[in-house]
Amino acid sequence: MKSKKDSEIPAGPKSGFSRRGFIGVGLGSGALGAGLLEQPATAAPAGAAVVGPQAVPITLNINGKPVTLTLEPRVTLLDALRNYIGLTGAKKVCDRATCGACTVMLNGKVVYGCTVFAIDAQGKEIQTIEGLAAPGELHPVSAAFWNHDAQQCGYCTPGFVMAATGLLKDNPSPTEADIRHGLGGNFCRCGTYMGIREAVLEAADTMKKGRPNNG
Ligand code: FES
Ligand code: FES
């Protein structure tokens, strides 16, 4: 994803086509809306297993522990974590694969939790910010964020910490440009990007030296 400099934070829509106007158009388009609603449901391909729409039992492996719950197949991994399991570290902001606040790891790869159905995360290792370090300890990336005051409201921070941890896993010696690029899928409305980049550089150094950094 494209990286953004501090000065490149999206400033919002510039055209005269406002979000409110768009919603108004949508609500006023009765014929179009009705037409869409009347579309028949797409049939599943022959031989495909169909689950739902009712809740079904699923098992997720979260931070090394199996968790069994009953969920409708439409529930995202993010909603499962936050609303059904009580792991609220991953945040729900855009719910549209845009902000990165919901970042978690799936089999060691950074993903947006709002774009994965919980049912599809079965059989995979899910890691959340809660599982990054032992209770009472700080992962070097979290500690570096603390050291560099790399948060204001903190709402984006768990997502950035997870994205940075994934970045350092793939690239233990990132340049500042690598960090800009690697964290380009995460947004901070408070504009703490400079502190975040410094934190990631410090965490890289700490992790390469193999010493803990508990702040
Ligand atoms: S809440 Fe998932 S990317 Fe914004
Ligand atoms: S610290 Fe507030 S959104 Fe990033």
Coordinates of N, CA and C and ligand atoms in Angstrom, one line a residue:
M1 N 0.8 -1.2 0.0 CA 0.0 0.0 0.0 C 0.9 1.2 0.0
K2 N 0.3 2.3 -0.5 CA 1.1 3.5 -0.6 C 1.4 4.2 0.7
S3 N 2.6 4.6 1.0 CA 2.8 5.3 2.2 C 2.4 6.7 2.2
K4 N 2.2 7.3 3.3 CA 1.7 8.7 3.4 C 2.6 9.5 4.3
K5 N 3.1 10.7 3.9 CA 3.9 11.5 4.8 C 2.9 12.2 5.7
D6 N 3.5 12.8 6.8 CA 2.7 13.5 7.7 C 1.8 14.5 7.1
S7 N 2.4 15.2 6.1 CA 1.6 16.3 5.4 C 0.6 15.7 4.4
E8 N 0.6 14.4 4.2 CA -0.3 13.8 3.2 C -1.5 13.2 3.8
I9 N -1.8 13.5 5.0 CA -3.0 12.9 5.6 C -4.2 13.4 4.8
P10 N -5.1 12.4 4.4 CA -6.2 12.9 3.6 C -7.0 14.0 4.3
A11 N -7.4 15.0 3.5 CA -8.0 16.1 4.1 C -9.5 16.1 3.9
G12 N -10.1 14.9 3.4 CA -11.5 14.8 3.2 C -11.9 15.2 1.8
P13 N -13.2 14.9 1.5 CA -13.6 15.2 0.1 C -13.5 16.6 -0.2
K14 N -13.0 16.9 -1.5 CA -12.8 18.2 -1.9 C -13.9 18.7 -2.9
S15 N -14.6 17.7 -3.4 CA -15.7 18.1 -4.4 C -16.9 18.5 -3.6
G16 N -17.9 19.0 -4.3 CA -19.2 19.4 -3.7 C -20.1 18.2 -3.3
F17 N -19.6 17.0 -3.6 CA -20.4 15.8 -3.4 C -20.1 15.3 -2.0
S18 N -20.9 15.7 -1.0 CA -20.7 15.4 0.4 C -21.2 14.0 0.7
R19 N -20.7 13.5 1.9 CA -21.1 12.2 2.3 C -22.6 12.2 2.6
R20 N -23.1 13.3 3.2 CA -24.5 13.5 3.5 C -25.3 13.5 2.2
G21 N -24.8 14.2 1.2 CA -25.5 14.2 -0.1 C -25.5 12.9 -0.7
F22 N -24.5 12.1 -0.6 CA -24.4 10.8 -1.1 C -25.5 9.9 -0.5
I23 N -25.6 10.0 0.9 CA -26.6 9.2 1.6 C -28.0 9.6 1.1
G24 N -28.2 10.9 0.9 CA -29.5 11.4 0.5 C -29.8 10.8 -0.9
V25 N -28.8 10.8 -1.8 CA -29.1 10.3 -3.1 C -29.5 8.8 -3.0
G26 N -28.8 8.1 -2.1 CA -29.0 6.7 -1.9 C -30.4 6.4 -1.4
L27 N -30.8 7.2 -0.4 CA -32.2 7.0 0.1 C -33.3 7.4 -0.8
G28 N -32.9 8.4 -1.7 CA -33.9 8.9 -2.6 C -34.1 8.0 -3.8
S29 N -33.2 7.1 -4.1 CA -33.2 6.3 -5.3 C -34.0 5.0 -5.1
G30 N -35.3 5.3 -4.8 CA -36.2 4.2 -4.5 C -36.2 3.1 -5.5
A31 N -36.4 3.5 -6.8 CA -36.5 2.5 -7.9 C -35.2 1.7 -8.0
L32 N -34.1 2.4 -7.9 CA -32.8 1.6 -8.0 C -32.7 0.7 -6.8
G33 N -33.0 1.3 -5.6 CA -32.8 0.5 -4.4 C -33.7 -0.7 -4.4
A34 N -35.0 -0.5 -4.8 CA -35.9 -1.6 -4.9 C -35.4 -2.7 -5.8
G35 N -34.9 -2.2 -7.0 CA -34.4 -3.1 -8.0 C -33.3 -4.0 -7.4
L36 N -32.4 -3.4 -6.7 CA -31.3 -4.1 -6.1 C -31.8 -5.1 -5.1
L37 N -32.8 -4.7 -4.3 CA -33.3 -5.6 -3.2 C -34.0 -6.8 -3.8
E38 N -34.5 -6.6 -5.0 CA -35.3 -7.6 -5.6 C -34.5 -8.7 -6.3
Q39 N -33.2 -8.4 -6.4 CA -32.3 -9.4 -7.1 C -32.4 -10.7 -6.3
P40 N -32.5 -11.8 -7.1 CA -32.5 -13.1 -6.4 C -31.2 -13.4 -5.8
A41 N -31.1 -14.1 -4.7 CA -29.9 -14.5 -4.1 C -29.1 -15.5 -5.0
T42 N -27.8 -15.3 -5.1 CA -27.0 -16.1 -6.0 C -26.9 -17.5 -5.4
A43 N -27.2 -18.5 -6.2 CA -27.1 -19.9 -5.8 C -25.7 -20.3 -5.6
A44 N -25.5 -21.2 -4.6 CA -24.1 -21.7 -4.3 C -23.8 -22.6 -5.5
P45 N -22.5 -22.7 -5.9 CA -22.1 -23.6 -6.9 C -22.4 -25.0 -6.5
A46 N -22.7 -25.9 -7.5 CA -23.0 -27.3 -7.2 C -21.9 -27.9 -6.4
G47 N -22.3 -28.6 -5.4 CA -21.3 -29.4 -4.6 C -20.7 -28.6 -3.5
A48 N -20.9 -27.2 -3.5 CA -20.2 -26.4 -2.5 C -21.0 -26.6 -1.2
A49 N -20.2 -26.7 -0.1 CA -20.9 -26.8 1.2 C -21.5 -25.4 1.6
V50 N -22.7 -25.4 2.0 CA -23.4 -24.2 2.4 C -23.5 -24.1 3.9
V51 N -23.0 -23.1 4.5 CA -23.2 -22.9 6.0 C -24.0 -21.6 6.2
G52 N -24.7 -21.6 7.3 CA -25.5 -20.4 7.6 C -26.7 -20.3 6.8
P53 N -27.5 -19.2 6.9 CA -27.1 -18.0 7.6 C -27.2 -18.1 9.1
Q54 N -27.7 -19.2 9.6 CA -27.8 -19.3 11.1 C -26.5 -19.5 11.7
A55 N -26.4 -19.2 13.0 CA -25.1 -19.4 13.7 C -24.6 -20.8 13.7
V56 N -23.3 -21.0 13.5 CA -22.7 -22.3 13.5 C -21.5 -22.3 14.4
P57 N -21.2 -23.5 15.0 CA -20.0 -23.6 15.9 C -18.7 -23.4 15.1
I58 N -17.8 -22.6 15.6 CA -16.5 -22.5 15.0 C -15.5 -22.5 16.1
T59 N -14.2 -22.9 15.7 CA -13.1 -22.8 16.7 C -12.0 -22.0 16.1
L60 N -11.6 -21.0 16.9 CA -10.5 -20.1 16.5 C -9.3 -20.3 17.4
N61 N -8.1 -20.3 16.8 CA -6.9 -20.4 17.6 C -6.3 -19.0 17.9
I62 N -6.6 -18.5 19.0 CA -6.3 -17.1 19.3 C -5.2 -17.0 20.4
N63 N -4.1 -16.4 20.0 CA -2.9 -16.2 20.9 C -2.5 -17.6 21.5
G64 N -2.6 -18.6 20.7 CA -2.1 -19.9 21.1 C -3.2 -20.7 21.9
K65 N -4.4 -20.2 22.0 CA -5.4 -21.0 22.7 C -6.6 -21.2 21.8
P66 N -7.2 -22.4 21.8 CA -8.4 -22.6 21.1 C -9.6 -22.0 21.8
V67 N -10.5 -21.3 21.0 CA -11.7 -20.7 21.5 C -12.8 -21.2 20.6
T68 N -13.8 -21.8 21.3 CA -15.0 -22.3 20.5 C -16.2 -21.4 20.8
L69 N -16.8 -21.0 19.7 CA -18.0 -20.1 19.9 C -19.0 -20.4 18.7
T70 N -20.2 -19.8 18.9 CA -21.2 -20.0 17.9 C -21.5 -18.7 17.2
L71 N -21.3 -18.6 15.9 CA -21.3 -17.4 15.2 C -22.0 -17.5 13.8
E72 N -22.7 -16.5 13.4 CA -23.2 -16.5 12.0 C -22.0 -16.4 11.1
P73 N -22.0 -17.0 10.0 CA -20.8 -17.0 9.1 C -20.5 -15.6 8.6
R74 N -21.5 -14.6 8.7 CA -21.2 -13.3 8.2 C -20.4 -12.4 9.2
V75 N -20.1 -13.0 10.4 CA -19.4 -12.2 11.4 C -17.9 -12.1 11.1
T76 N -17.4 -10.9 11.1 CA -15.9 -10.7 10.8 C -15.1 -11.2 12.0
L77 N -13.8 -11.4 11.7 CA -12.9 -11.8 12.7 C -12.8 -10.6 13.7
L78 N -12.8 -9.4 13.3 CA -12.8 -8.2 14.2 C -13.9 -8.2 15.1
D79 N -15.1 -8.4 14.6 CA -16.3 -8.4 15.5 C -16.3 -9.6 16.4
A80 N -15.8 -10.8 15.9 CA -15.7 -11.9 16.8 C -14.8 -11.7 18.0
L81 N -13.7 -11.1 17.7 CA -12.7 -10.8 18.8 C -13.3 -9.8 19.8
R82 N -13.9 -8.7 19.2 CA -14.3 -7.6 20.1 C -15.7 -8.0 20.8
N83 N -16.6 -8.5 20.0 CA -18.0 -8.6 20.6 C -18.3 -9.9 21.2
Y84 N -17.6 -11.0 20.8 CA -17.9 -12.3 21.3 C -16.8 -12.9 22.2
I85 N -15.6 -12.4 22.1 CA -14.5 -12.9 22.9 C -14.0 -11.9 23.9
G86 N -14.3 -10.7 23.7 CA -13.8 -9.7 24.7 C -12.4 -9.2 24.5
L87 N -11.8 -9.5 23.3 CA -10.5 -9.0 23.1 C -10.7 -7.7 22.3
T88 N -10.6 -6.5 22.9 CA -10.9 -5.3 22.3 C -9.7 -4.4 21.9
G89 N -8.5 -5.1 21.9 CA -7.3 -4.4 21.5 C -7.4 -3.9 20.0
A90 N -7.8 -4.8 19.1 CA -8.0 -4.4 17.7 C -9.3 -3.5 17.7
K91 N -9.1 -2.4 17.0 CA -10.2 -1.4 17.1 C -11.0 -1.4 15.8
K92 N -12.3 -1.0 15.9 CA -13.2 -0.9 14.7 C -13.4 0.6 14.4
V93 N -12.8 1.0 13.3 CA -12.9 2.4 13.0 C -13.7 2.5 11.7
C94 N -13.0 2.1 10.6 CA -13.7 2.3 9.2 C -14.6 1.1 8.9
D95 N -14.1 -0.1 9.4 CA -14.8 -1.4 9.0 C -14.8 -1.6 7.5
R96 N -13.9 -1.0 6.8 CA -13.9 -1.0 5.3 C -12.5 -1.1 4.8
A97 N -11.5 -1.8 5.5 CA -10.2 -2.0 5.0 C -9.5 -0.7 4.6
T98 N -9.6 0.3 5.4 CA -9.0 1.6 5.0 C -8.1 2.1 6.1
C99 N -8.3 1.9 7.3 CA -7.6 2.6 8.4 C -6.5 1.8 9.1
G100 N -6.7 0.5 9.2 CA -5.7 -0.3 9.8 C -5.8 -0.5 11.3
A101 N -6.9 0.2 11.9 CA -7.0 0.1 13.4 C -7.3 -1.3 13.8
C102 N -7.8 -2.2 12.9 CA -8.2 -3.5 13.3 C -7.1 -4.6 13.0
T103 N -5.9 -4.1 12.8 CA -4.8 -5.0 12.3 C -4.5 -6.1 13.4
V104 N -4.5 -7.4 12.9 CA -4.1 -8.5 13.7 C -3.2 -9.4 12.7
M105 N -2.7 -10.5 13.3 CA -1.9 -11.4 12.4 C -2.6 -12.7 12.2
L106 N -2.5 -13.2 11.0 CA -3.0 -14.5 10.7 C -1.9 -15.3 10.1
N107 N -1.5 -16.4 10.8 CA -0.4 -17.2 10.4 C 0.8 -16.3 10.1
G108 N 1.0 -15.3 11.0 CA 2.2 -14.5 11.0 C 2.2 -13.3 10.0
K109 N 1.1 -13.2 9.3 CA 1.0 -12.1 8.3 C 0.0 -11.1 8.8
V110 N 0.3 -9.9 8.6 CA -0.6 -8.8 9.0 C -1.9 -8.7 8.1
V111 N -3.0 -8.7 8.8 CA -4.3 -8.6 8.0 C -5.2 -7.6 8.7
Y112 N -6.1 -7.1 8.0 CA -7.2 -6.3 8.6 C -8.3 -7.2 9.1
G113 N -8.5 -7.2 10.4 CA -9.5 -8.1 11.0 C -10.9 -7.8 10.5
C114 N -11.2 -6.6 9.9 CA -12.5 -6.3 9.4 C -12.8 -6.9 8.1
T115 N -11.7 -7.5 7.4 CA -11.9 -8.0 6.1 C -11.9 -9.5 6.0
V116 N -11.8 -10.1 7.2 CA -11.7 -11.6 7.2 C -12.9 -12.1 8.0
F117 N -13.6 -13.1 7.4 CA -14.7 -13.7 8.2 C -14.1 -14.6 9.2
A118 N -14.7 -14.6 10.4 CA -14.2 -15.4 11.5 C -14.1 -16.9 11.1
I119 N -15.2 -17.3 10.4 CA -15.3 -18.7 10.0 C -14.1 -19.1 9.1
D120 N -13.6 -18.1 8.3 CA -12.5 -18.4 7.4 C -11.1 -18.4 8.1
A121 N -11.1 -17.9 9.4 CA -9.9 -17.9 10.1 C -9.7 -19.1 10.9
Q122 N -10.6 -20.1 10.8 CA -10.4 -21.4 11.5 C -9.2 -22.1 10.9
G123 N -8.5 -22.8 11.8 CA -7.3 -23.5 11.4 C -6.1 -22.7 11.2
K124 N -6.2 -21.4 11.5 CA -5.0 -20.5 11.4 C -4.6 -19.9 12.7
E125 N -3.4 -19.5 12.8 CA -2.9 -18.9 14.1 C -3.3 -17.4 14.1
I126 N -4.1 -17.0 15.0 CA -4.5 -15.6 15.1 C -3.7 -15.0 16.2
Q127 N -3.1 -13.9 15.9 CA -2.4 -13.2 17.0 C -2.9 -11.8 17.1
T128 N -3.3 -11.4 18.3 CA -3.8 -10.1 18.6 C -2.8 -9.3 19.5
I129 N -3.0 -8.0 19.6 CA -2.2 -7.2 20.5 C -2.1 -7.8 21.9
E130 N -3.2 -8.4 22.3 CA -3.2 -9.0 23.7 C -2.2 -10.1 23.9
G131 N -1.9 -10.8 22.7 CA -1.0 -11.9 22.8 C 0.4 -11.6 22.4
L132 N 0.8 -10.4 22.3 CA 2.1 -10.0 21.8 C 3.2 -10.2 22.8
A133 N 2.8 -10.1 24.1 CA 3.8 -10.2 25.2 C 3.1 -10.9 26.3
A134 N 3.9 -11.5 27.2 CA 3.4 -12.2 28.4 C 2.7 -11.1 29.3
P135 N 1.7 -11.5 30.1 CA 1.0 -10.6 30.9 C 2.0 -9.8 31.8
G136 N 1.8 -8.5 31.9 CA 2.7 -7.7 32.7 C 3.9 -7.2 32.0
E137 N 4.2 -7.7 30.8 CA 5.4 -7.3 30.0 C 5.0 -6.6 28.8
L138 N 6.0 -5.8 28.3 CA 5.8 -5.1 27.0 C 6.6 -5.7 25.9
H139 N 6.0 -5.9 24.8 CA 6.8 -6.3 23.6 C 7.7 -5.1 23.2
P140 N 8.9 -5.4 22.7 CA 9.8 -4.3 22.3 C 9.1 -3.2 21.5
V141 N 8.2 -3.6 20.6 CA 7.6 -2.6 19.7 C 6.7 -1.7 20.6
S142 N 5.9 -2.3 21.5 CA 5.0 -1.6 22.4 C 5.9 -0.6 23.3
A143 N 7.0 -1.2 23.8 CA 7.8 -0.4 24.7 C 8.4 0.8 23.9
A144 N 8.8 0.6 22.7 CA 9.3 1.7 21.9 C 8.3 2.8 21.6
F145 N 7.0 2.4 21.4 CA 5.9 3.4 21.2 C 5.8 4.2 22.5
W146 N 5.9 3.5 23.6 CA 5.8 4.2 24.9 C 7.0 5.2 25.0
N147 N 8.2 4.7 24.7 CA 9.4 5.5 24.9 C 9.3 6.8 24.0
H148 N 8.7 6.7 22.8 CA 8.7 7.8 21.9 C 7.4 8.6 21.9
D149 N 6.5 8.2 22.9 CA 5.3 8.9 23.0 C 4.6 8.9 21.7
A150 N 4.5 7.7 21.1 CA 4.0 7.6 19.7 C 2.5 7.4 19.6
Q151 N 1.8 8.1 20.5 CA 0.4 8.0 20.5 C -0.2 9.3 21.2
Q152 N -1.4 9.6 20.7 CA -2.1 10.7 21.5 C -3.4 10.1 22.0
C153 N -4.5 10.0 21.2 CA -5.7 9.3 21.7 C -5.4 7.8 21.9
G154 N -4.5 7.3 21.1 CA -4.1 5.9 21.2 C -5.0 4.9 20.5
Y155 N -6.0 5.4 19.8 CA -7.0 4.5 19.2 C -6.4 3.7 18.0
C156 N -5.5 4.3 17.3 CA -4.8 3.6 16.2 C -3.7 2.7 16.7
T157 N -3.2 2.9 17.9 CA -1.9 2.4 18.3 C -1.8 0.8 18.3
P158 N -2.8 0.1 18.8 CA -2.7 -1.4 18.6 C -2.5 -1.8 17.2
G159 N -3.2 -1.2 16.3 CA -3.1 -1.6 14.9 C -1.7 -1.2 14.4
F160 N -1.1 -0.1 14.8 CA 0.2 0.3 14.3 C 1.2 -0.7 14.9
V161 N 1.0 -1.0 16.2 CA 2.0 -1.9 16.9 C 2.0 -3.3 16.2
M162 N 0.8 -3.8 15.8 CA 0.8 -5.1 15.1 C 1.4 -5.0 13.7
A163 N 1.1 -3.9 13.0 CA 1.7 -3.7 11.7 C 3.2 -3.6 11.8
A164 N 3.7 -2.8 12.8 CA 5.1 -2.7 12.9 C 5.8 -4.0 13.3
T165 N 5.1 -4.8 14.1 CA 5.7 -6.1 14.5 C 5.8 -7.0 13.2
G166 N 4.8 -6.9 12.4 CA 4.8 -7.7 11.2 C 5.9 -7.2 10.2
L167 N 6.0 -5.9 10.2 CA 7.1 -5.3 9.3 C 8.4 -5.8 9.8
L168 N 8.7 -5.7 11.1 CA 10.0 -6.1 11.6 C 10.3 -7.6 11.5
K169 N 9.3 -8.4 11.4 CA 9.4 -9.8 11.2 C 10.0 -10.0 9.8
D170 N 9.4 -9.3 8.9 CA 9.8 -9.5 7.5 C 11.1 -8.7 7.2
N171 N 11.3 -7.6 7.8 CA 12.5 -6.8 7.6 C 13.0 -6.2 8.9
P172 N 14.0 -7.0 9.5 CA 14.5 -6.6 10.8 C 15.3 -5.3 10.8
S173 N 15.7 -4.8 9.6 CA 16.5 -3.6 9.6 C 15.9 -2.6 8.6
P174 N 14.7 -2.1 8.9 CA 14.1 -1.2 7.9 C 14.7 0.2 7.9
T175 N 14.6 0.8 6.8 CA 15.0 2.2 6.7 C 13.7 3.0 7.0
E176 N 13.9 4.3 7.1 CA 12.7 5.1 7.4 C 11.7 5.0 6.2
A177 N 12.2 4.9 5.0 CA 11.4 4.8 3.8 C 10.6 3.4 3.9
D178 N 11.3 2.4 4.3 CA 10.7 1.1 4.5 C 9.5 1.2 5.5
I179 N 9.7 1.9 6.5 CA 8.7 2.0 7.6 C 7.5 2.8 7.0
R180 N 7.8 3.9 6.3 CA 6.7 4.7 5.7 C 5.9 3.7 4.8
H181 N 6.6 2.9 4.0 CA 5.9 2.1 3.1 C 5.1 0.9 3.8
G182 N 5.9 0.3 4.8 CA 5.3 -0.8 5.5 C 4.1 -0.5 6.3
L183 N 4.1 0.7 6.8 CA 2.9 1.1 7.7 C 1.9 2.0 6.9
G184 N 2.1 2.0 5.6 CA 1.2 2.8 4.8 C -0.3 2.5 4.8
G185 N -0.6 1.3 5.3 CA -2.0 0.9 5.4 C -2.6 1.2 6.8
N186 N -1.9 2.0 7.6 CA -2.5 2.4 8.9 C -2.5 3.9 9.0
F187 N -3.6 4.4 9.5 CA -3.8 5.8 9.6 C -3.9 6.3 11.1
C188 N -3.3 7.4 11.3 CA -3.4 8.0 12.7 C -4.0 9.4 12.5
R189 N -5.2 9.6 13.0 CA -5.9 10.9 12.9 C -5.2 11.9 13.7
C190 N -4.5 11.5 14.8 CA -3.8 12.5 15.6 C -2.4 12.9 15.0
G191 N -2.0 12.2 14.0 CA -0.8 12.6 13.3 C 0.5 12.3 14.1
T192 N 0.6 11.2 14.7 CA 1.8 10.8 15.4 C 2.8 10.1 14.6
Y193 N 2.8 10.3 13.3 CA 3.6 9.5 12.4 C 5.1 9.6 12.7
M194 N 5.6 10.8 13.1 CA 7.0 10.9 13.3 C 7.5 10.0 14.5
G195 N 6.7 10.1 15.6 CA 7.0 9.3 16.8 C 7.0 7.8 16.5
I196 N 6.0 7.4 15.6 CA 5.8 6.0 15.3 C 7.1 5.5 14.5
R197 N 7.5 6.3 13.6 CA 8.7 5.9 12.8 C 9.9 5.8 13.7
E198 N 10.1 6.7 14.6 CA 11.2 6.7 15.6 C 11.1 5.4 16.4
A199 N 9.9 5.1 16.9 CA 9.6 3.9 17.7 C 10.0 2.7 17.0
V200 N 9.6 2.6 15.7 CA 9.9 1.3 14.9 C 11.4 1.2 14.8
L201 N 12.1 2.3 14.5 CA 13.6 2.2 14.4 C 14.2 1.7 15.7
E202 N 13.7 2.3 16.8 CA 14.3 1.8 18.1 C 13.9 0.4 18.4
A203 N 12.7 -0.1 18.0 CA 12.3 -1.5 18.3 C 13.2 -2.4 17.4
A204 N 13.5 -2.0 16.2 CA 14.3 -2.8 15.3 C 15.7 -3.0 16.0
D205 N 16.2 -1.9 16.5 CA 17.6 -1.9 17.1 C 17.5 -2.9 18.4
T206 N 16.5 -2.7 19.2 CA 16.3 -3.5 20.4 C 16.2 -5.0 20.0
M207 N 15.4 -5.3 19.1 CA 15.2 -6.7 18.7 C 16.4 -7.3 18.1
K208 N 17.2 -6.5 17.3 CA 18.4 -7.1 16.7 C 19.4 -7.4 17.8
K209 N 19.4 -6.6 18.9 CA 20.4 -6.9 20.0 C 19.9 -8.0 20.9
G210 N 18.6 -8.4 20.7 CA 18.1 -9.5 21.4 C 17.8 -9.2 22.9
R211 N 17.7 -7.9 23.2 CA 17.5 -7.6 24.6 C 16.0 -7.1 24.8
P212 N 15.4 -7.4 25.9 CA 14.1 -7.0 26.2 C 14.0 -5.5 26.3
N213 N 13.0 -4.9 26.0 CA 12.8 -3.5 26.2 C 11.5 -3.2 26.9
N214 N 11.5 -3.2 28.2 CA 10.2 -3.0 28.9 C 10.0 -1.5 29.3
G215 N 10.6 -0.6 28.5 CA 10.3 0.8 28.7 C 11.2 1.2 29.8
Ligands
FES1 S1 -11.5 -1.0 10.9 FE1 -10.5 -2.5 9.6 S2 -9.3 -1.3 8.3 FE2 -10.4 0.2 9.5
FES2 S1 -3.1 8.4 18.3 FE1 -5.1 9.1 17.9 S2 -5.6 8.2 16.0 FE2 -3.5 7.8 16.3

